[in-house]
Coordinates of C-alpha atoms and ligand atoms in Angstrom, one line a residue:
X337 CA 128.8 81.3 50.8
X338 CA 132.3 80.0 51.3
X339 CA 132.9 76.2 51.2
X340 CA 135.9 74.1 51.9
X341 CA 137.2 70.7 51.1
X342 CA 139.6 69.0 53.5
X343 CA 141.8 65.9 53.3
X344 CA 139.9 63.0 55.0
X345 CA 143.2 61.5 56.3
X346 CA 144.4 64.9 57.7
X347 CA 141.3 67.0 58.3
X348 CA 143.5 70.0 59.2
X349 CA 144.8 70.0 55.6
X350 CA 142.6 72.5 53.8
X351 CA 142.7 71.4 50.1
X352 CA 140.3 73.9 48.5
X353 CA 138.4 77.0 49.7
X354 CA 135.9 78.4 47.2
X355 CA 132.8 80.6 46.8
X356 CA 129.6 78.8 45.9
X357 CA 128.4 79.8 42.4
X358 CA 125.2 81.7 42.9
X359 CA 122.3 82.1 40.5
X360 CA 123.8 85.1 38.7
X361 CA 127.1 83.3 38.2
X362 CA 125.4 80.2 37.0
X363 CA 123.3 82.2 34.5
X364 CA 126.4 84.0 33.3
X365 CA 128.3 80.7 32.8
X366 CA 125.3 79.2 31.0
X367 CA 125.2 82.1 28.6
X368 CA 128.9 81.6 27.8
X369 CA 128.4 77.9 27.5
X370 CA 125.5 78.4 25.1
X371 CA 127.5 80.7 22.8
X372 CA 130.4 78.2 22.9
X373 CA 128.0 75.3 22.1
X374 CA 126.7 77.0 19.0
X375 CA 130.2 77.4 17.6
X376 CA 131.3 73.9 18.7
X377 CA 128.3 72.3 17.0
X378 CA 129.3 74.0 13.8
X379 CA 132.9 72.8 14.1
X380 CA 133.9 69.8 12.0
X381 CA 134.0 66.4 13.6
X382 CA 137.8 66.3 12.9
X383 CA 138.2 69.6 14.8
X384 CA 136.3 68.2 17.8
X385 CA 138.3 65.0 17.7
X386 CA 141.6 66.8 17.7
X387 CA 140.6 69.1 20.5
X388 CA 139.7 66.1 22.6
X389 CA 143.0 64.4 21.7
X390 CA 144.8 67.5 23.0
X391 CA 142.6 67.4 26.1
X392 CA 143.6 63.8 26.7
X393 CA 147.2 64.6 26.3
X394 CA 146.9 67.5 28.8
X395 CA 145.4 65.0 31.3
X396 CA 148.1 62.4 30.6
X397 CA 150.8 65.0 31.2
X398 CA 149.2 65.8 34.6
X399 CA 148.3 62.2 35.6
X400 CA 150.9 62.2 38.4
X401 CA 149.6 65.5 39.8
X402 CA 145.9 64.4 39.5
X403 CA 146.8 61.2 41.3
X404 CA 148.4 63.1 44.2
X405 CA 145.4 65.4 44.4
X406 CA 143.0 62.5 44.5
X407 CA 145.0 61.0 47.4
X408 CA 144.9 64.3 49.2
X409 CA 141.4 65.6 48.6
X410 CA 139.3 62.4 48.6
X411 CA 141.6 60.0 50.4
X412 CA 141.8 57.5 47.5
X413 CA 144.6 55.0 47.9
X414 CA 147.4 56.0 45.5
X415 CA 147.3 52.8 43.4
X416 CA 143.6 53.2 42.7
X417 CA 144.0 57.0 42.2
X418 CA 146.7 56.3 39.6
X419 CA 144.5 53.8 37.8
X420 CA 141.6 56.4 37.8
X421 CA 143.8 59.1 36.3
X422 CA 144.9 56.7 33.5
X423 CA 141.3 55.6 32.9
X424 CA 140.2 59.2 32.5
X425 CA 142.9 59.7 29.8
X426 CA 141.7 56.5 28.1
X427 CA 138.1 57.7 28.2
X428 CA 138.8 61.1 26.6
X429 CA 140.9 59.4 23.8
X430 CA 138.1 56.9 23.2
X431 CA 135.5 59.6 22.8
X432 CA 137.9 61.6 20.6
X433 CA 137.6 58.6 18.2
X434 CA 133.8 58.4 18.6
X435 CA 133.5 62.0 17.3
X436 CA 134.5 60.5 13.9
X437 CA 131.9 57.7 13.9
X438 CA 129.0 57.9 11.4
X439 CA 126.5 60.5 12.7
X440 CA 123.4 58.9 11.4
X441 CA 121.7 56.2 9.4
X442 CA 119.9 56.0 6.1
X443 CA 116.6 54.1 5.5
X444 CA 114.8 53.0 2.4
X445 CA 113.0 56.1 1.2
X446 CA 109.6 56.4 -0.6
X447 CA 111.4 56.0 -4.0
X448 CA 114.9 54.8 -5.0
X449 CA 116.1 58.3 -5.7
X450 CA 114.7 59.7 -2.4
X451 CA 116.8 60.0 0.8
X452 CA 115.4 59.1 4.2
X453 CA 118.0 59.6 6.9
X454 CA 118.4 60.2 10.6
X455 CA 121.2 62.4 11.9
X456 CA 122.4 63.0 15.4
X457 CA 122.7 66.5 16.7
X458 CA 124.0 67.9 20.0
X459 CA 121.5 68.9 22.7
X460 CA 123.3 72.2 23.5
X461 CA 124.5 72.7 27.0
X462 CA 125.0 69.5 29.1
X463 CA 124.8 69.9 32.9
X464 CA 126.8 67.4 34.9
X465 CA 126.3 66.8 38.7
X466 CA 128.9 64.5 40.1
X467 CA 129.9 62.8 43.4
X468 CA 133.3 62.9 45.1
X469 CA 134.2 59.2 44.9
X470 CA 135.5 59.1 41.3
X471 CA 136.3 62.8 41.1
X472 CA 138.2 62.5 37.8
X473 CA 136.8 59.5 36.0
X474 CA 133.1 60.4 36.4
X475 CA 133.3 64.0 35.3
X476 CA 135.3 62.8 32.3
X477 CA 133.0 59.9 31.3
X478 CA 130.2 62.4 31.1
X479 CA 132.1 65.4 29.7
X480 CA 134.0 63.5 27.0
X481 CA 131.0 62.1 25.1
X482 CA 129.1 65.4 25.7
X483 CA 131.9 67.3 24.0
X484 CA 132.6 64.8 21.3
X485 CA 129.1 65.0 20.1
X486 CA 129.1 68.8 20.0
X487 CA 127.8 70.0 23.4
X488 CA 129.2 72.5 25.9
X489 CA 129.6 71.3 29.5
X490 CA 128.8 72.8 32.8
X491 CA 130.1 70.7 35.7
X492 CA 128.8 71.0 39.2
X493 CA 131.2 68.8 41.2
X494 CA 130.7 67.5 44.7
X495 CA 131.9 70.1 47.2
X496 CA 134.3 67.4 48.7
X497 CA 136.1 67.2 45.3
X498 CA 136.1 70.8 44.2
X499 CA 139.9 71.2 44.1
X500 CA 140.1 68.4 41.6
X501 CA 137.3 69.8 39.4
X502 CA 138.9 73.2 39.3
X503 CA 142.2 71.7 38.3
X504 CA 140.5 69.6 35.6
X505 CA 139.1 72.9 34.1
X506 CA 142.5 74.5 34.2
X507 CA 144.1 71.5 32.4
X508 CA 141.4 71.2 29.8
X509 CA 141.1 74.9 29.2
X510 CA 143.9 75.4 26.7
X511 CA 142.7 72.4 24.6
X512 CA 139.1 73.6 24.2
X513 CA 137.4 76.7 23.0
X514 CA 136.6 79.3 25.7
X515 CA 133.5 78.6 27.7
X516 CA 133.0 75.1 26.4
X517 CA 133.9 73.3 29.7
X518 CA 133.2 75.2 32.9
X519 CA 133.1 74.2 36.5
X520 CA 130.5 75.7 38.9
X521 CA 131.6 75.1 42.5
X522 CA 128.9 74.6 45.1
X523 CA 126.4 72.3 46.7
X524 CA 122.7 71.6 46.2
X525 CA 121.7 75.2 45.5
X526 CA 124.2 75.6 42.7
X527 CA 123.1 72.2 41.3
X528 CA 119.5 73.3 41.3
X529 CA 120.4 76.7 39.7
X530 CA 122.3 74.9 37.0
X531 CA 119.5 72.5 36.3
X532 CA 117.4 75.5 35.5
X533 CA 119.7 76.6 32.6
X534 CA 120.9 73.4 30.8
X535 CA 119.5 71.4 27.9
X536 CA 120.1 67.9 29.5
X537 CA 121.3 66.8 32.9
X538 CA 123.5 63.8 33.8
X539 CA 123.7 63.0 37.5
X540 CA 125.7 60.5 39.5
X541 CA 125.2 60.3 43.3
X542 CA 122.7 59.1 45.9
X543 CA 119.2 57.8 45.1
X544 CA 117.5 60.5 47.1
X545 CA 119.2 63.4 45.2
X546 CA 119.0 61.6 41.8
X547 CA 115.3 61.2 42.1
X548 CA 114.8 65.0 42.9
X549 CA 117.1 65.9 40.0
X550 CA 115.2 63.6 37.5
X551 CA 111.8 65.1 38.6
X552 CA 113.1 68.7 38.3
X553 CA 114.5 67.9 34.9
X554 CA 111.3 66.3 33.7
X555 CA 109.3 69.4 35.0
X556 CA 111.5 71.5 32.7
X557 CA 111.1 69.1 29.9
X558 CA 114.8 68.3 29.5
X559 CA 116.2 64.8 29.3
X560 CA 118.0 63.4 32.4
X561 CA 120.0 60.4 33.4
X562 CA 120.8 59.4 37.0
X563 CA 123.3 56.8 38.1
X564 CA 122.7 56.2 41.8
X565 CA 123.4 53.8 44.7
X566 CA 123.9 50.1 44.8
X567 CA 123.8 47.3 47.2
X568 CA 125.7 44.8 45.2
X569 CA 125.7 41.1 45.9
X570 CA 128.4 38.5 45.1
X571 CA 127.0 35.0 45.0
X572 CA 129.5 32.3 45.9
X573 CA 128.5 28.8 44.7
X574 CA 129.7 25.7 46.5
X575 CA 132.1 24.7 43.6
X576 CA 134.0 28.0 43.7
X577 CA 137.5 28.1 45.2
X578 CA 136.8 29.7 48.6
X579 CA 140.2 31.3 48.9
X580 CA 140.2 32.9 45.5
X581 CA 136.6 34.1 45.8
X582 CA 137.3 35.5 49.2
X583 CA 140.3 37.5 48.0
X584 CA 138.3 39.1 45.2
X585 CA 135.3 39.8 47.3
X586 CA 137.4 41.4 50.1
X587 CA 139.0 43.8 47.6
X588 CA 135.6 44.7 46.0
X589 CA 134.0 45.2 49.4
X590 CA 136.7 47.2 51.2
X591 CA 138.9 48.8 48.4
X592 CA 138.7 52.6 48.8
X593 CA 136.9 51.9 52.1
X594 CA 133.9 50.5 50.2
X595 CA 133.1 53.9 48.7
X596 CA 132.2 52.8 45.3
X597 CA 128.7 52.5 43.8
X598 CA 129.9 49.1 42.6
X599 CA 131.4 47.9 45.9
X600 CA 130.2 44.5 47.2
X601 CA 128.0 45.0 50.2
X602 CA 126.4 41.6 50.4
X603 CA 127.9 38.2 50.0
X604 CA 125.5 35.4 49.4
X605 CA 127.1 32.0 50.1
X606 CA 125.3 29.0 48.8
X607 CA 125.6 25.8 51.0
X608 CA 128.0 25.5 53.9
X609 CA 129.2 29.1 54.5
X610 CA 132.1 28.0 56.8
X611 CA 135.2 27.7 54.5
X612 CA 134.3 30.8 52.5
X613 CA 133.5 33.0 55.5
X614 CA 136.7 31.9 57.2
X615 CA 138.7 32.8 54.1
X616 CA 136.9 36.1 53.8
X617 CA 137.6 37.2 57.3
X618 CA 141.3 36.3 56.8
X619 CA 141.4 38.2 53.5
X620 CA 139.7 41.3 55.0
X621 CA 142.0 41.2 58.0
X622 CA 145.0 41.0 55.6
X623 CA 144.1 44.2 53.8
X624 CA 146.4 47.1 54.5
X625 CA 144.6 50.0 56.2
X626 CA 146.2 53.4 56.5
X627 CA 147.7 56.4 54.7
X628 CA 146.3 56.4 51.2
X629 CA 149.6 57.9 50.0
X630 CA 151.3 54.5 50.7
X631 CA 151.5 52.1 47.7
X632 CA 150.5 49.2 49.8
X633 CA 147.3 50.8 51.3
X634 CA 144.0 49.3 50.1
X635 CA 141.7 50.8 52.7
X636 CA 142.1 54.5 53.4
X637 CA 139.8 56.8 55.3
X638 CA 136.1 57.5 54.5
X639 CA 135.3 60.9 53.2
X640 CA 134.0 62.8 56.2
X641 CA 133.4 62.4 60.0
X642 CA 129.6 61.8 59.5
X643 CA 130.5 59.1 56.9
X644 CA 132.7 57.4 59.5
X645 CA 130.0 57.6 62.2
X646 CA 127.5 56.0 59.8
X647 CA 129.7 52.9 59.4
X648 CA 130.2 52.5 63.1
X649 CA 126.5 53.0 63.8
X650 CA 125.6 50.5 61.1
X651 CA 127.8 47.9 62.8
X652 CA 126.3 48.7 66.2
X653 CA 122.8 48.4 64.8
X654 CA 123.6 45.1 63.1
X655 CA 124.9 43.7 66.4
X656 CA 121.7 44.9 68.1
X657 CA 119.7 43.2 65.4
X658 CA 121.3 39.8 66.3
X659 CA 124.2 40.1 63.8
X660 CA 127.7 38.8 64.6
X661 CA 130.7 41.1 64.0
X662 CA 133.2 38.9 62.3
X663 CA 135.8 41.7 62.2
X664 CA 136.0 45.5 62.4
X665 CA 133.2 47.7 63.6
X666 CA 135.4 50.3 65.3
X667 CA 136.6 53.8 64.3
X668 CA 140.4 54.3 64.0
X669 CA 142.4 56.1 66.6
X670 CA 143.9 59.5 65.9
X671 CA 143.3 62.0 63.2
X672 CA 141.5 61.1 59.9
X673 CA 138.2 59.5 59.2
X674 CA 139.4 55.9 59.4
X675 CA 137.1 52.9 60.3
X676 CA 138.1 49.3 60.4
X677 CA 136.9 47.1 57.5
X678 CA 133.8 45.4 58.9
X679 CA 132.1 42.0 58.2
X680 CA 128.8 40.9 59.7
X681 CA 126.9 37.7 59.5
X682 CA 123.9 36.2 61.3
X683 CA 121.5 38.9 59.9
X684 CA 118.3 38.3 58.1
X685 CA 118.2 39.5 54.5
X686 CA 115.6 42.0 55.7
X687 CA 117.9 43.7 58.2
X688 CA 118.7 47.3 57.4
X689 CA 122.4 46.5 56.7
X690 CA 121.2 44.0 54.1
X691 CA 118.7 46.5 52.6
X692 CA 120.2 50.0 52.6
X693 CA 123.5 51.4 51.2
X694 CA 125.9 52.6 54.0
X695 CA 128.7 53.6 51.5
X696 CA 131.6 52.5 53.6
X697 CA 133.8 49.4 54.4
X698 CA 131.0 47.2 55.8
X699 CA 129.6 44.0 54.2
X700 CA 127.1 41.4 55.3
X701 CA 127.5 37.6 54.7
X702 CA 124.2 35.9 54.0
X703 CA 124.2 32.1 53.8
X704 CA 121.5 30.5 51.7
X705 CA 120.4 26.9 51.0
X706 CA 120.4 26.9 47.2
X707 CA 120.5 28.8 43.9
X708 CA 116.8 29.8 44.0
X709 CA 117.2 31.3 47.5
X710 CA 120.4 33.1 46.3
X711 CA 118.4 34.7 43.5
X712 CA 115.6 35.7 45.8
X713 CA 117.9 37.3 48.3
X714 CA 120.1 39.0 45.6
X715 CA 117.0 40.5 43.9
X716 CA 115.2 41.3 47.2
X717 CA 116.5 44.9 47.5
X718 CA 115.5 48.1 45.8
X719 CA 118.9 48.5 44.1
X720 CA 120.1 46.7 41.0
X721 CA 123.5 48.0 39.8
X722 CA 125.8 45.1 39.6
X723 CA 126.0 41.5 40.7
X724 CA 128.7 38.9 40.6
X725 CA 128.8 35.1 40.6
X726 CA 131.7 32.8 41.6
X727 CA 131.7 29.4 40.1
X728 CA 133.6 27.0 37.8
X729 CA 130.3 25.8 36.3
X730 CA 129.4 27.9 33.2
X731 CA 125.9 26.5 33.0
X732 CA 125.1 27.7 36.5
X733 CA 126.8 31.1 35.9
X734 CA 124.7 31.6 32.8
X735 CA 121.5 30.5 34.6
X736 CA 122.2 32.9 37.4
X737 CA 123.2 35.7 35.2
X738 CA 119.8 35.4 33.4
X739 CA 117.9 35.7 36.7
X740 CA 119.7 38.5 38.4
X741 CA 118.0 41.9 38.2
X742 CA 121.1 44.1 37.9
X743 CA 122.3 46.2 35.0
X744 CA 125.7 44.5 35.1
X745 CA 126.8 40.9 35.9
X746 CA 130.3 39.7 36.4
X747 CA 131.4 36.1 36.7
X748 CA 134.4 35.3 38.8
X749 CA 135.1 39.0 38.9
X750 CA 134.7 41.7 41.5
X751 CA 131.4 43.7 41.5
X752 CA 133.7 46.8 41.3
X753 CA 135.3 47.8 38.1
X754 CA 134.1 49.6 35.0
X755 CA 134.8 49.0 31.4
X756 CA 134.4 52.3 29.7
X757 CA 133.9 50.6 26.3
X758 CA 130.7 49.0 27.4
X759 CA 127.3 50.4 28.6
X760 CA 127.2 51.1 32.3
X761 CA 124.1 51.4 34.5
X762 CA 121.7 49.6 36.7
X763 CA 118.1 48.5 37.2
X764 CA 115.4 49.6 39.7
X765 CA 116.5 52.4 42.1
X766 CA 120.1 52.3 40.9
X767 CA 119.6 54.1 37.6
X768 CA 117.2 56.3 35.7
X769 CA 117.4 57.1 32.0
X770 CA 119.7 55.9 29.2
X771 CA 123.0 54.1 30.0
X772 CA 126.3 55.9 30.2
X773 CA 129.7 55.0 28.6
X774 CA 130.6 53.0 25.5
X775 CA 128.5 53.6 22.4
X776 CA 125.5 54.1 24.7
X777 CA 126.5 57.6 25.7
X778 CA 125.6 59.1 22.3
X779 CA 121.9 58.3 23.0
X780 CA 121.9 60.8 25.9
X781 CA 124.0 63.6 24.6
X782 CA 122.4 63.8 21.1
X783 CA 118.9 63.9 19.7
X784 CA 117.9 62.4 16.4
X785 CA 116.6 64.4 13.5
X786 CA 114.9 62.6 10.7
X787 CA 115.3 64.1 7.2
X788 CA 113.4 63.3 4.1
X789 CA 114.8 64.5 0.7
X790 CA 112.8 63.9 -2.5
X791 CA 114.0 64.6 -6.0
X792 CA 112.8 68.1 -7.0
X793 CA 111.2 66.7 -10.1
X794 CA 109.6 63.5 -11.2
Ligands
LIG1179 P1 125.1 63.0 46.7 O1 123.8 62.5 46.1 O2 125.0 63.5 48.1 O3 125.7 64.2 45.9 C1 125.9 64.0 44.5 C2 126.0 65.4 43.8 O4 124.7 66.0 43.9 C3 126.9 66.4 44.5 O5 127.6 67.1 43.5 C4 126.0 67.2 45.3 O6 126.5 68.5 45.6 C5 124.8 67.3 44.4 N1 123.5 67.7 45.0 C6 123.1 67.4 46.3 N2 121.8 67.8 46.5 C7 121.4 68.3 45.3 C8 120.1 68.9 44.8 N3 119.1 69.0 45.6 N4 120.1 69.3 43.5 C9 121.1 69.2 42.7 N5 122.3 68.7 43.1 C10 122.5 68.2 44.4 O7 126.1 61.8 46.6 P2 127.6 61.7 47.1 O8 127.6 61.5 48.6 O9 128.5 62.8 46.5 O10 128.1 60.3 46.4 C11 127.8 59.1 47.0 C12 126.6 58.4 46.3 O11 126.9 58.3 44.9 C13 126.4 56.9 46.7 O12 125.0 56.7 46.9 C14 126.9 56.1 45.5 O13 126.4 54.9 45.4 C15 126.6 57.0 44.4 N6 127.4 56.7 43.2 C16 126.8 56.1 42.1 C17 127.5 55.8 41.0 C18 126.9 55.1 39.8 O14 127.5 55.2 38.7 N7 125.8 54.4 40.0 C19 128.9 56.1 40.9 C20 129.5 56.8 42.1 C21 128.7 57.1 43.2

């Protein structure tokens, strides 16, 4: 079946048109990937590292082009898109180095002459299913470690970001052996078909799909990891500078129209919410909304028409639930899936907006009396990706960090932002399986073999 991806700011701009990979194509690609994986696993670590270095250079050489395509295909503001392209290059360089790390450990054996060791070996063909919102960085933060540790990769990108995925395959092709990195365009059916062929499956996307993927992988007996949604809270303590905290929260809530799993969707204000809320409204109203190709734009369009409607409906429902619209709540005029950055207060922490991910530029302000209530509200959702705390008091920051049930905690920093050197992942419904990125990625893309060697005699 034919699929299309269109520019969210100019829906009449057709970016990519492609045939969905059917079961036969998927099986054929998996066969090529398996053959390539066998040869790649036999290659020396130095060979793998230099191929990845060449891949990183190919991406670096095309960073400007990838940035432009991100702006056009997924409506990412150009400044953020440029940073994402640079990050993808950094990620591939980083894992090129990790290919050279020790590949195992030795343990005390049964006698001094004996060797007891564990060694890492690749799983074979790694299947990747990715969303559209980080269309270059997410595929690369999965593919680079998979390749570095000796696997082949099949990437099933989001249909909304297929043009970018196909371009990535063209750019990486000359640096890597044939069949080692292949893209399978398509939607859910292609993803399911790929799941039936691979040796491990790494997913990023919504909770509903991530759960299905993890169940299907488990039924096949293959390892899976799933990075899913978030409903991230920033806690603002009374000693924080309201202006500064508001600026940071506004960017984390509304940057790229809130379409980040790490976006701030709840702000929990301890004590008098007045000064902070006022500063937040001013900061949000000061953000430049518009064409993502413009250097000054912070908030571009959302990805599709239904995504835009979801934000407007969430604002209407919040108002019907007794919430107060502090700013925004309306779709933009004209072409493109624009919606005004939206802030709501006056809702209970149990209201839908404070409980479920909308994945757009809408954030709820929740005043609380004290630190204990802040922790209860912050933890009172099914997600647990990232939390942040604004304070000048290190003791309070440490206390709160210890009590928040999220995979990542950031103090005086936006909830958004990823350090690829460190493990990335969440708690509760936000994540399943081992962490991604940093040194943690090896855990997923390799299995451990324990080897015992005794002297032949004696
Ligand atoms: P999505 O779950 O709709 O789609 C993700 C991918 O899964 C796409 O490639 C899609 O085609 C594929 N897919 C859909 N149904 C499938 C099925 N039944 N079997 C196999 N594959 C299937 O998510 P999306 O709309 O592309 O992305 C937005 C979501 O991603 C948000 O919930 C966001 O929070 C989450 N996200 C999480 C992280 C993280 O690291 N935690 C990062 C980015 C985005």
